[in-house]
Coordinates of C-alpha atoms in Angstrom, one line a residue:
Chain A
M3 CA -85.6 191.3 254.8
F4 CA -86.1 189.2 252.5
D5 CA -82.8 187.2 251.8
L6 CA -84.2 184.2 249.0
H7 CA -80.1 182.5 249.2
G8 CA -79.7 182.5 245.6
Y9 CA -83.2 180.9 245.1
F10 CA -85.0 183.7 243.8
P11 CA -84.3 182.4 240.2
A12 CA -85.6 179.0 241.2
L13 CA -88.7 180.4 242.8
M14 CA -89.0 183.0 239.3
E15 CA -89.3 179.1 237.6
G16 CA -91.6 178.0 239.5
L17 CA -93.7 181.0 239.0
S18 CA -93.6 180.9 235.9
V19 CA -95.1 176.9 235.5
T20 CA -97.3 178.4 238.2
I21 CA -98.8 180.8 235.4
S22 CA -99.0 178.9 232.5
L23 CA -100.5 176.4 233.8
A24 CA -103.3 178.7 235.1
F25 CA -103.5 180.4 231.1
F26 CA -103.7 176.4 229.6
S27 CA -105.9 174.9 232.2
L28 CA -107.8 178.1 231.6
F29 CA -108.4 177.7 228.2
V30 CA -109.5 173.9 229.2
A31 CA -111.9 175.6 231.4
M32 CA -113.0 177.8 228.8
G33 CA -114.0 174.7 225.6
L34 CA -114.9 172.6 228.5
G35 CA -117.6 175.8 229.3
I36 CA -118.5 176.5 226.4
F37 CA -119.6 172.5 225.3
G38 CA -120.8 172.3 228.5
A39 CA -123.5 175.4 228.6
L40 CA -124.7 174.9 225.1
A41 CA -125.6 171.2 226.2
K42 CA -127.3 172.7 229.2
L43 CA -129.1 173.9 227.3
S44 CA -129.7 171.2 224.2
R45 CA -133.4 169.9 223.2
N46 CA -131.6 166.8 223.5
K47 CA -132.2 165.2 227.2
G48 CA -130.2 162.9 226.5
V49 CA -126.9 165.5 226.2
Q50 CA -128.3 167.9 229.1
S51 CA -128.5 165.1 231.4
I52 CA -124.2 164.5 230.9
A53 CA -124.0 168.1 231.5
N54 CA -126.0 167.8 234.6
F55 CA -124.2 165.1 236.0
Y56 CA -120.0 166.2 234.9
T57 CA -121.2 169.9 237.0
T58 CA -123.3 168.5 240.0
I59 CA -120.5 165.7 240.8
I60 CA -117.4 168.7 240.5
R61 CA -119.1 170.5 242.3
G62 CA -119.9 168.3 245.2
I63 CA -116.1 167.1 245.4
P64 CA -113.2 169.2 246.9
E65 CA -110.2 169.6 244.0
L66 CA -108.2 168.1 246.0
V67 CA -109.4 164.9 246.0
L68 CA -110.1 164.9 242.3
M69 CA -106.5 166.1 241.8
L70 CA -105.3 163.2 243.8
L71 CA -108.2 160.8 241.8
L72 CA -107.6 161.8 238.3
F73 CA -103.8 162.0 238.7
F74 CA -103.6 158.2 240.5
G75 CA -106.6 156.7 239.0
G76 CA -105.5 158.1 235.4
Q77 CA -102.0 156.8 235.7
T78 CA -103.6 153.9 236.8
M79 CA -106.5 153.6 233.6
I80 CA -103.8 154.7 231.1
N81 CA -101.2 151.7 231.9
Q82 CA -104.4 149.2 231.8
L83 CA -106.0 150.3 228.8
A84 CA -102.5 150.4 227.5
A85 CA -101.9 146.9 228.8
F86 CA -105.7 146.1 226.9
V87 CA -104.6 147.1 223.2
G88 CA -101.2 145.5 224.3
Y89 CA -98.5 147.7 225.2
E90 CA -96.4 146.2 227.3
D91 CA -94.5 149.4 228.7
Y92 CA -95.4 150.5 232.1
I93 CA -96.5 155.2 230.8
D94 CA -95.8 157.7 232.9
I95 CA -98.2 161.1 232.8
N96 CA -96.1 164.3 233.2
P97 CA -96.9 165.7 236.4
Y98 CA -97.9 168.9 234.7
F99 CA -100.6 167.7 231.9
S100 CA -102.2 165.8 234.6
G101 CA -102.4 169.2 236.4
V102 CA -104.0 170.8 233.3
A103 CA -106.0 168.3 232.4
T104 CA -107.6 168.1 236.0
I105 CA -107.7 171.8 237.0
G106 CA -109.0 172.5 233.5
F107 CA -112.0 169.9 233.8
I108 CA -112.8 170.7 237.6
Y109 CA -113.6 174.6 236.2
G110 CA -115.3 173.5 233.7
A111 CA -117.9 172.9 235.6
Y112 CA -118.0 176.1 237.4
M113 CA -117.6 177.6 233.5
T114 CA -120.1 175.8 232.7
E115 CA -122.7 177.4 235.5
T116 CA -121.3 181.0 234.8
F117 CA -121.9 180.5 230.4
R118 CA -124.9 178.7 231.3
G119 CA -126.5 181.7 233.1
A120 CA -125.3 184.6 230.1
I121 CA -126.5 182.8 227.6
L122 CA -129.6 182.5 228.7
A123 CA -129.2 186.2 229.3
V124 CA -128.6 186.8 225.5
H125 CA -132.6 188.2 224.3
K126 CA -133.8 185.0 222.1
G127 CA -135.3 187.4 219.6
E128 CA -131.8 188.2 218.0
L129 CA -130.7 184.7 217.8
E130 CA -134.0 183.5 216.4
A131 CA -133.5 186.7 213.9
G132 CA -130.1 185.5 213.2
R133 CA -131.3 182.2 212.1
A134 CA -134.7 183.6 209.7
Y135 CA -131.6 186.2 207.8
G136 CA -130.1 182.5 206.7
M137 CA -127.3 182.3 209.5
S138 CA -126.4 178.6 210.2
G139 CA -126.2 176.8 214.5
G140 CA -122.2 177.9 214.2
Q141 CA -122.8 181.8 212.8
V142 CA -125.5 182.7 214.8
F143 CA -122.8 181.6 217.6
I144 CA -120.0 183.1 216.8
R145 CA -121.6 186.5 215.3
I146 CA -124.6 187.3 217.8
L147 CA -124.6 185.0 220.6
F148 CA -121.1 185.1 221.5
P149 CA -120.0 188.7 221.7
Q150 CA -122.9 189.8 223.6
M151 CA -122.9 186.9 226.6
M152 CA -118.8 187.5 227.2
R153 CA -120.9 190.7 228.9
H154 CA -122.6 188.6 231.0
A155 CA -119.6 186.2 231.9
I156 CA -117.7 188.1 232.8
P157 CA -118.0 188.0 236.1
G158 CA -118.5 184.6 237.1
F159 CA -115.9 184.3 235.1
G160 CA -113.9 186.6 236.9
N161 CA -114.6 184.7 240.3
N162 CA -113.4 181.2 238.9
W163 CA -110.3 182.9 237.0
L164 CA -109.4 184.0 240.4
V165 CA -110.6 180.9 242.0
L166 CA -108.6 178.9 239.1
L167 CA -105.3 180.8 240.5
K168 CA -105.6 179.7 243.8
A169 CA -106.0 176.3 243.0
T170 CA -102.5 175.3 241.2
A171 CA -101.2 175.8 244.2
L172 CA -102.5 172.1 244.8
V173 CA -100.0 170.5 242.1
S174 CA -97.7 171.3 243.9
V175 CA -98.8 168.0 245.8
I176 CA -99.1 165.8 242.6
G177 CA -95.2 166.5 242.4
L178 CA -95.4 169.4 240.0
D179 CA -92.9 172.0 239.8
D180 CA -94.6 175.1 241.0
I181 CA -93.4 178.4 242.4
V182 CA -95.2 176.4 246.0
R183 CA -93.5 173.2 245.7
K184 CA -89.4 175.3 244.6
A185 CA -90.6 177.2 248.0
T186 CA -91.2 173.5 249.7
L187 CA -87.7 173.0 248.8
A188 CA -86.1 176.1 249.0
A189 CA -87.5 176.0 252.9
G190 CA -85.7 172.5 253.2
A191 CA -82.7 174.1 252.8
T192 CA -82.1 176.9 254.6
K193 CA -84.9 176.0 257.3
K194 CA -86.2 179.2 256.3
T195 CA -89.8 178.7 255.8
F196 CA -91.8 181.7 256.9
T197 CA -89.5 183.7 254.0
F198 CA -90.0 181.6 251.4
Y199 CA -93.9 181.4 251.4
I200 CA -94.5 184.6 252.2
V201 CA -92.8 185.5 249.2
V202 CA -95.4 182.5 247.8
A203 CA -98.5 184.6 248.7
I204 CA -97.0 188.0 247.5
C205 CA -96.7 186.8 244.0
Y206 CA -99.8 185.4 244.4
L207 CA -101.4 187.9 246.0
I208 CA -100.0 189.9 243.1
L209 CA -101.1 187.7 240.7
T210 CA -103.9 188.2 241.6
T211 CA -104.2 191.8 242.4
L212 CA -103.7 192.1 238.3
S213 CA -105.6 189.8 237.9
V214 CA -109.0 192.1 238.7
W215 CA -107.5 195.1 236.9
I216 CA -107.8 193.5 233.7
L217 CA -111.1 191.7 234.2
N218 CA -112.1 195.9 235.8
W219 CA -110.7 196.6 232.3
L220 CA -112.7 193.8 230.1
E221 CA -115.5 194.2 232.4
K222 CA -116.1 198.1 231.2
K223 CA -115.0 197.0 226.7
Y224 CA -117.4 194.6 226.9
S225 CA -120.4 197.0 228.3
V226 CA -119.2 199.7 226.1
G227 CA -123.1 201.0 224.6
V228 CA -124.9 199.9 227.9
R229 CA -127.2 202.6 229.4
T230 CA -126.8 202.4 232.6
A231 CA -128.7 204.7 235.0
Chain B
M26 CA -113.6 148.2 242.1
D27 CA -112.4 146.0 245.2
F28 CA -115.2 146.5 247.4
E29 CA -113.4 144.1 249.7
I30 CA -110.9 147.1 250.5
I31 CA -114.0 149.8 251.0
F32 CA -115.4 147.5 253.5
D33 CA -112.4 147.3 255.4
N34 CA -111.7 150.7 255.5
L35 CA -114.6 152.1 256.8
G36 CA -114.5 152.7 259.9
L37 CA -111.0 154.9 258.7
Y38 CA -113.3 156.8 256.5
V39 CA -115.9 157.6 259.5
E40 CA -113.4 158.5 261.8
G41 CA -112.5 161.0 259.0
M42 CA -115.7 161.9 258.1
W43 CA -115.7 163.9 262.2
L44 CA -112.7 165.6 261.5
T45 CA -114.4 167.1 258.7
L46 CA -117.3 167.9 260.4
E47 CA -115.3 168.8 263.1
L48 CA -113.0 171.3 261.6
V49 CA -115.5 172.7 258.7
S50 CA -117.8 173.6 262.2
L51 CA -115.5 174.9 264.6
S52 CA -113.8 176.9 261.7
L53 CA -117.3 178.3 260.0
L54 CA -118.0 178.6 264.1
A55 CA -115.3 181.3 264.5
G56 CA -114.3 182.4 261.1
F57 CA -118.7 184.1 261.6
I58 CA -117.7 185.1 265.3
L59 CA -114.7 187.3 263.6
A60 CA -116.4 188.1 260.2
V61 CA -119.2 190.5 262.7
P62 CA -117.6 193.0 264.2
M63 CA -115.3 192.6 260.8
A64 CA -117.8 193.8 259.3
I65 CA -119.4 195.9 260.9
M66 CA -116.0 197.7 260.7
R67 CA -115.7 197.1 256.8
V68 CA -119.0 199.1 256.2
S69 CA -117.5 202.7 258.8
K70 CA -117.6 205.4 257.1
N71 CA -114.4 206.0 259.4
Y72 CA -111.4 205.3 256.9
F73 CA -109.6 204.3 259.3
I74 CA -112.1 202.5 260.8
A75 CA -112.3 200.5 257.5
A76 CA -108.7 199.7 256.4
P77 CA -107.2 197.6 258.3
V78 CA -110.4 195.4 258.0
R79 CA -110.0 195.7 254.2
L80 CA -106.2 194.8 254.0
F81 CA -107.1 191.4 255.9
V82 CA -109.9 190.8 253.5
Y83 CA -107.3 191.2 250.9
I84 CA -104.2 189.1 252.3
F85 CA -106.6 186.5 252.5
R86 CA -108.6 186.0 249.8
G87 CA -105.9 186.9 246.9
T88 CA -103.9 184.1 248.8
P89 CA -104.1 180.3 248.5
L90 CA -105.5 178.5 251.2
L91 CA -102.9 176.2 251.3
V92 CA -99.7 179.0 251.6
Q93 CA -102.0 180.1 254.4
I94 CA -102.1 176.6 255.9
Y95 CA -97.5 176.5 255.0
I96 CA -97.5 180.1 256.4
I97 CA -99.0 179.6 259.7
Y98 CA -97.9 174.8 260.6
Y99 CA -94.5 175.6 258.6
G100 CA -93.2 179.6 258.9
L101 CA -94.1 180.5 262.2
G102 CA -91.2 177.7 263.7
Q103 CA -88.8 180.1 261.8
F104 CA -88.7 182.6 264.7
D105 CA -87.8 182.0 267.8
A106 CA -90.0 184.2 269.4
V107 CA -92.6 182.6 268.3
K108 CA -91.3 179.1 269.6
D109 CA -90.9 180.2 272.6
S110 CA -93.7 182.3 273.3
F111 CA -97.3 180.4 275.2
A112 CA -98.5 179.9 271.8
W113 CA -96.3 177.6 270.7
P114 CA -97.8 174.8 272.3
F115 CA -100.8 175.7 269.6
F116 CA -98.6 176.1 267.0
K117 CA -96.4 173.3 267.1
E118 CA -99.9 171.1 266.6
A119 CA -101.2 170.9 262.5
Y120 CA -105.1 170.5 264.2
F121 CA -104.8 174.0 265.9
C122 CA -102.5 175.5 262.4
C123 CA -105.7 173.9 260.4
L124 CA -108.5 175.6 262.4
F125 CA -106.4 179.1 262.4
A126 CA -105.5 179.2 258.7
F127 CA -109.5 178.1 257.8
A128 CA -111.0 180.5 260.6
L129 CA -109.1 183.7 259.5
N130 CA -109.8 182.5 256.2
T131 CA -113.4 182.1 255.9
G132 CA -113.7 185.2 257.7
A133 CA -112.4 186.6 255.6
Y134 CA -114.9 186.0 253.2
T135 CA -117.5 185.9 254.5
V136 CA -116.4 189.7 256.2
E137 CA -117.4 190.2 252.1
I138 CA -120.9 188.7 251.8
L139 CA -121.6 190.2 254.9
R140 CA -120.5 193.4 253.6
G141 CA -122.6 192.9 250.9
A142 CA -125.8 192.0 252.8
I143 CA -125.9 195.4 255.2
A144 CA -125.0 198.0 252.0
G145 CA -128.1 195.8 250.8
T146 CA -130.4 197.6 253.8
P147 CA -132.7 199.0 252.3
F148 CA -132.7 203.1 253.7
G149 CA -136.0 203.6 254.5
E150 CA -135.6 201.0 257.4
I151 CA -132.2 203.1 258.7
E152 CA -133.9 206.4 258.4
A153 CA -136.7 204.4 260.1
A154 CA -134.6 203.2 263.5
V155 CA -132.9 206.8 263.4
S156 CA -137.0 208.4 263.7
V157 CA -137.7 206.2 266.4
G158 CA -134.3 207.5 268.0
M159 CA -132.7 204.1 268.5
S160 CA -128.3 204.7 269.2
R161 CA -126.7 203.2 266.2
I162 CA -125.4 199.4 268.7
L163 CA -129.4 198.9 269.2
M164 CA -130.4 199.9 265.3
L165 CA -127.1 197.0 264.7
R166 CA -129.2 194.2 267.0
R167 CA -132.7 195.3 265.6
I168 CA -133.0 196.2 262.0
I169 CA -129.4 196.0 260.3
L170 CA -127.9 192.8 261.1
P171 CA -131.1 189.9 261.4
S172 CA -132.0 191.8 258.1
A173 CA -129.0 191.6 256.6
F174 CA -128.2 187.6 258.3
R175 CA -131.1 186.7 255.7
R176 CA -129.9 188.2 252.7
A177 CA -126.7 187.0 252.9
L178 CA -128.1 183.1 253.6
P179 CA -127.6 182.3 249.7
A180 CA -123.9 183.4 249.6
Y181 CA -123.2 182.3 252.9
G182 CA -124.7 178.6 251.9
N183 CA -121.7 178.4 249.1
E184 CA -119.3 179.4 251.3
V185 CA -120.1 176.7 253.6
I186 CA -119.5 174.5 251.1
F187 CA -116.5 176.2 249.8
M188 CA -115.2 175.6 253.8
L189 CA -115.8 172.0 253.3
H190 CA -114.3 171.1 250.4
G191 CA -111.3 173.4 251.3
T192 CA -110.9 171.5 254.8
S193 CA -109.5 168.6 252.3
L194 CA -106.1 170.4 252.3
A195 CA -105.7 169.5 256.3
S196 CA -104.3 165.8 254.6
I197 CA -101.6 167.5 253.5
I198 CA -100.4 168.7 256.2
T199 CA -100.5 165.0 258.0
L200 CA -104.4 165.7 259.8
V201 CA -106.4 161.9 258.3
D202 CA -109.5 163.9 257.9
L203 CA -111.7 162.5 254.9
T204 CA -109.3 162.5 252.6
G205 CA -106.2 161.9 255.0
A206 CA -107.9 158.1 255.3
A207 CA -108.4 158.2 251.5
R208 CA -104.5 158.3 251.0
I209 CA -103.5 156.5 253.6
V210 CA -105.6 154.1 251.5
N211 CA -104.7 154.6 248.4
S212 CA -100.7 154.5 249.5
R213 CA -101.4 150.7 251.7
Y214 CA -103.2 149.0 248.6
Y215 CA -102.6 151.2 245.7
S216 CA -105.7 151.6 244.6
P217 CA -106.4 154.4 243.7
Y218 CA -110.2 154.4 242.1
E219 CA -111.6 152.4 245.4
A220 CA -109.5 154.9 248.3
Y221 CA -110.9 158.2 246.3
L222 CA -113.7 157.0 245.3
T223 CA -115.2 156.4 248.4
A224 CA -114.0 159.9 249.6
A225 CA -115.5 161.2 246.9
V226 CA -119.1 159.8 247.7
F227 CA -118.5 160.9 251.7
Y228 CA -117.5 164.3 250.3
M229 CA -120.8 164.4 247.8
G230 CA -123.0 163.0 250.7
L231 CA -121.6 165.6 252.4
T232 CA -122.5 168.4 250.0
F233 CA -125.7 167.7 249.8
T234 CA -126.7 167.3 252.4
L235 CA -125.2 171.0 253.3
V236 CA -127.0 172.3 250.1
W237 CA -130.7 170.4 251.5
L238 CA -130.2 172.0 254.6
F239 CA -129.2 175.6 253.4
K240 CA -132.9 175.2 251.0
K241 CA -135.3 174.6 254.5
L242 CA -133.4 177.8 255.8
E243 CA -133.6 179.8 252.7
F244 CA -137.5 178.3 252.8
K245 CA -138.4 178.9 256.3
W246 CA -136.1 182.8 256.6
F247 CA -138.0 183.6 253.0
A248 CA -141.1 182.8 254.3
H249 CA -142.4 185.8 254.0
L250 CA -141.1 187.4 250.5
R251 CA -143.2 183.4 249.9
P252 CA -146.5 183.9 247.4
R253 CA -149.3 183.6 249.8
K254 CA -151.2 180.1 249.0
E255 CA -154.9 180.2 248.0
T256 CA -157.1 179.3 250.7
V257 CA -160.0 179.5 248.5

C-alpha cells in the first residue's frame, strides 16, 4: 500500500529533525516556564509584570504568526544590531536554531502557567520549614519545591508537550527540513501526495501515542505515596 | 517602524480579519454540530457505538492540524475516484478544504470536552429523570445536555481561542486571512515587524474580545452558583 519510491530514508531523516527539534524546544520551554512561574509568584512587582506581559502576549497570538515574526523579524533585528556594532557581513540565521527558539519561547508561556499552578499546589508550610532549617532559597527549590510540584505539573505538562510536538509541523513553513517538508518534497517529485502525508500523520500518531504512555507512567511514578480513595 | 506601510494596507488586514472570523465561526458551528451526536455516541455503553468515535478523536487529536489540511487539500487529488466525483468542485477549493479540516479538528476536541462534561452529570439527576419516566432522548434533551453544556463552557472557551489561532494555517494554502494579509505585506515591502506585528495586534484584539465574551457568558450561565448578594 505504501510504495514510498525510495523516499523512506529521507522521511526518517526528517522525523529525526522533528524529534530533536521538539526535545530542544521542550528544554527551552521548561527553563522559561520555571523562571516565568517563579517570576509570577515573586514579591517584586516589576518582575511579576514582565512575566504577566510575556504570558498574556504569547497566548493571544497564533503560533504561526509568532514564528514568522520571530523568524523574519529576528533575522532583520540581528542584522541591524550587527550593523550597529560595526559588523558588515549579512548574518543568516539557521532555521533550526530559530525554530527551537521560537517554539521554546511560545510554549515557555504555557509552561509558565502550568508550573505556576503546580507551585501553588505545594504546601507553603513545607517551604517555610525548609527555610527554618537554614536552607537557601535554591536548596528549598531543588529539595522541596521541585520534586513535589512535578506531580501536580505532569498533567498540564503532558498537554503542553503534545501541543508542542504537533506545533513542530509548522517549522516546515520557515524552510526547516522536518518530516512535513521532506514529505512535501517527495510528494512533489512522485505526485503521491496522499501517500506521503498519510505516512507523516502515522509518524505523528506514533509519537503522540508513545508520549501518552510515557506520561501516564510518569504520573504514576510521581504520585507514589499519594493516597487516594 | 514605518507606520505608512500599516496604514496603506489596513484595508487588506480588515478583509483578512473578516475571512478569519468567517472561517472560525463556520468551522466552530460545523464542528459543534458534529460533536454533539458523537459525544452522545462516545458515552454509550455499547462498545461498537463508542469505538468509531474514539478512533476519530484519537486520529484528529494525535496529528498536527497542518498535516490534516495537507492531506485534505493536496492529498485527495491523488485519487482519480475523488477527482471524478461530485465532491471534487468542493475539494479543489482551498477555502472548502480549510473549513472541512478545521471542522473535523475542532469537532474531535469538542467531543472530548463534551464527553467529560456528560460524564460529570451527577447521578442523582439521571436517577430522578428515570424515576419520573423520561425516555433516554427526553432525558438527554432536558437533563443531561443542558447541564453538560454549562459545565463544558470554560473548556470550550479555550477551544474557541485555539481554533481562532488555528485558522492562521489557512494562509499556508493560499487563503488571505489575517496571517495571509501579513504575509503579503511582508513579501511586498520586506518589513517583517510592520507586517506581522499588525496581524498580532489584530489577533490579540480578537482573542481578548472572545475571552471577555466567554467570561460574560459564564457569569450568566453560572448565575445559580454565585453567592447571594447581601440585601440588608
